[in-house]
Amino acid sequence: MAKEKWWKSSVVYQIYPRSFCDSNGDGIGDINGIRSKLWYLEALGIDVIWLSPVYPSPNADNGYDISDYYGISAEYGTMDDMKALIHECENRGIKIMMDLVVNHTSDEHFWFMEAKRSKDNPYRDYYIWKKGVKDNPPNKMESCFGGNAWEYSEETGEYYLHFYHKKQPDLNWENENVRREIWNMMNYWIDLGIGGFRMDVIDVIGKVPDKEIKENGPKLHAYLQEMNRETFGGKNLMTVGECWGADTESGKLYSDPDRNELDMIFQFEQMSVDQIQGGQKWDLKPFALTALKEAFAKWQKALEKKGWNSLFWNSHDLPRIVSRWGNDKEYRVESAKMLATVLHGMKGTPYIYQGEEIGMTNYPFAGIEDFFDVESVNMYRERKQSGYKEEDIMKSLCAKSRDNARTPMQWNSSREAGFTEGIPWCRVNPNYREINAEKALEDKNSIFYYYRELIRLRKEEPVLVHGTFEMLCPDDENIFAYRREWNGKKWLIVCNFFEEPAVFHYPARGRVILSNYRQESVIRLEQITLRPYEAVICELI
Ligand code: NOJ
């Protein structure tokens, strides 16, 4: 058998640099701050850092609007700091996965500044331009941050496309020169020694605006194959594509190793189960565990033989999982561990978002003035104009705003949670005295050490990496249980997703591998009553 890919038994930790650790007191996290915390990541045991963008950016979308792909934003440090980070990570056995944001640039990128000047500028065709229809935009395509996706540009009297903020014009991937520039840039970073790329909204690069096609355009996979050939192919890096619009069929296209595209995708079906179908993420619907299980099981099965899943609850775009589907009050610790168990027991590469490993919670927003994120602010304005009630808007924002995940990392109980010695760019969650890394490290029963165990198990137990997946009791509304099997080893993962005790039956006994409650070393599963948010991983005997 060919040597297994290293990323199959790896765990990724996402750093949102702005909010991770500030080393120079300007209130903004930075690269040297990250360097000062590598010991912490090593103690947790992770293998890869997914570093959200650190490139120069006007920050219309916190760094996802890049004005120079070859540089480092001064607020984050220098290229020398970045090189030192890569090097120091390497010494600790940690790889850096860079965020590759190439569906769009910033409107302050040199290419766009040139492109907008005239219709015959050599960079014009790097972007997507169209004439309006009378006084209206070319068509009805919408921006993910609200409003029409076309912005009028005075200089030439045409509109340009932006699927996100108007300061994030979409690149024209049809243009070979654009692709060549991107391959060159990727190779530059590969040569610097990075371990891979996380590709921002990669499923929309094959857009066909004339036909209003956004995701999964006809040339998407050809572009990815070309990218693979021209950049990371055969170099043992890790690549993951962020795909909001993927289904299991396209998931296979992206991640089937024989197709030479990406290693895995980051898709969101399981994270959309509490949203009204056809609506936006703000259109809340009550959570049903059965729907969550169905989504996970579908993807586990679809990519079982070919392809690979990413496993995640959180990112800088999602609310904190313990507040969302756990209990961030009296069962915060139990429910955070339970959620971790559900996720880390499955097949795929797990991702941890900074602070998840200590059970950080959503922020207690009081009003619209507490929000920073462009998506949240735009949504508030639009829904106000359309006549939504303030109370309903706030309910959606509190539940789903990206700002929930972006508050500073809580390191200790000193001022500003030890994140900065200055004034933080965004408010620290007031619960930092209770919830912080220092406290977690002092408590052997903390969420942190539980995550560390899960990470260790992934490295040591091939059944977690390669085992088959079988969902148990899919219709049970309270219990999330499944079986993994590999080379005769059978593991059962059983979790009570709620506060009320729940009964589970399985005709076997289990040797307990890990649990968030004290357990006998062998438990009878014929009839077991699970306590609030109880989670058990056991080997069937
Ligand atoms: C997805 C990123 O994760 C998100 O934060 C960003 O706003 C959009 N892509 C646009 O780059």
Coordinates of C-alpha atoms in Angstrom, one line a residue, residues 17 20 68 72 74 79 90 201 242 247 303 341 367 426 454 480-482 485 503 509-510 523 527:
P17 CA -4.3 36.4 13.8
F20 CA -5.0 35.4 18.8
D68 CA -0.5 42.3 -1.9
I72 CA 2.8 40.8 5.3
A74 CA 2.5 45.8 9.0
M79 CA 8.2 38.9 6.3
E90 CA 8.9 23.3 11.7
V201 CA -14.5 30.1 -1.4
E242 CA -13.8 26.0 1.3
D247 CA -22.9 18.4 -2.5
L303 CA -16.3 9.9 0.9
T341 CA -16.2 13.6 20.9
G367 CA -27.1 46.1 20.6
C426 CA -12.6 44.2 19.6
L454 CA -8.7 13.2 21.2
F480 CA -25.6 10.6 18.5
A481 CA -24.0 7.2 18.2
Y482 CA -21.9 5.5 15.6
E485 CA -14.3 -0.5 12.5
V503 CA -31.2 5.6 27.2
R509 CA -19.8 -4.5 26.4
G510 CA -17.3 -1.7 25.9
I523 CA -19.4 -0.7 30.7
Q527 CA -28.9 -0.7 28.4

